[in-house]
């Protein structure tokens, strides 16, 4: 049933309005009896007013539960307007039939004003005409009196009642549309949150395998070069895996934990390269408790190691993080390898852009420069408490 699906707030509004409407004549009559000692509490007068209100209440219920849903929920404008016209016409017919002058036949004259053709004329009256003869005319003919005229189809009170009825239907549509838009807005916000969570989860599952694939390749290379260093890298990897497993699914992690993750990763990568690769890591030793999304910076550092290292020429990677009030500034600069970076960061960079757009909208700044010999990334993020 539709009435069971209506919001409680909407039904409460209707209950309060109609309760006040029916209580108004009761309070008015009560105040009048208190202020005037000669006045009595007339229940008959009160029931007459309530009976008029009851007609509007019945029409309101019909409109609220049957007619308004046609327009607000089903968008059937033609059916709604047609049915509404029928309801208003029925209301007009009821108003006409319930008027006191409707029950008196047209042309009816009060008994005292009726003439008797067999009545003997008074000696002062002019002589009356016999059957078939016209009476003598000695003055202006009397005009039809007001009570002899037929009652108008629509009177002043009927027009006022119809206007009140239309305004009541309009208010009902306005309240119903307001609560409908409010429910739609809440439903849309819920869908957006669910969609955001699903997209972020999808992007995390893409980042983690990509990251571990590169890390395992590094460990595999170290096993052949230096087995002892390979053991150390496995320990570093275990710390990184613990961070990914227990912190990677959270909405935010403290900035210090993200920086520790970067230190472990850079330490692992440094074991693989010679002195020809200059790696500079400038991270603050102490930070605030503000949070950022986990694994949001590692993709840029991965790309720097993947595309910025040259085994034939000196190369460099510079990573720095600084905290300025409620914002974090991240910079990653690296030299270009032998092969140009044609993919512009590949899938990892595309995913990180999607994450930033979903999480921050327009509240972040990402600037990427891809020159002939230098590739740089500057990212500014607001820190969350």
CSV table of N, CA and C in Angstrom, one decimal, residues 104 144-150:
chain,number,residue,atom,x,y,z
A,104,UNK,N,-36.0,24.4,-2.4
A,104,UNK,CA,-37.2,25.1,-2.7
A,104,UNK,C,-37.5,25.0,-4.2
A,144,UNK,N,-40.7,40.5,-10.7
A,144,UNK,CA,-40.5,39.2,-10.0
A,144,UNK,C,-39.6,39.5,-8.8
A,145,UNK,N,-40.0,39.1,-7.6
A,145,UNK,CA,-39.2,39.3,-6.4
A,145,UNK,C,-38.0,38.4,-6.4
A,146,UNK,N,-37.0,38.7,-5.5
A,146,UNK,CA,-35.8,38.0,-5.5
A,146,UNK,C,-35.9,36.6,-5.1
A,147,UNK,N,-36.9,36.3,-4.2
A,147,UNK,CA,-37.0,34.9,-3.8
A,147,UNK,C,-37.7,34.0,-4.9
A,148,UNK,N,-38.2,34.7,-5.9
A,148,UNK,CA,-38.8,33.9,-7.0
A,148,UNK,C,-37.8,33.5,-8.1
A,149,UNK,N,-36.6,34.2,-8.1
A,149,UNK,CA,-35.6,33.9,-9.1
A,149,UNK,C,-34.9,32.5,-8.8
A,150,UNK,N,-34.5,31.8,-9.9
A,150,UNK,CA,-33.8,30.5,-9.7
A,150,UNK,C,-32.5,30.8,-9.0
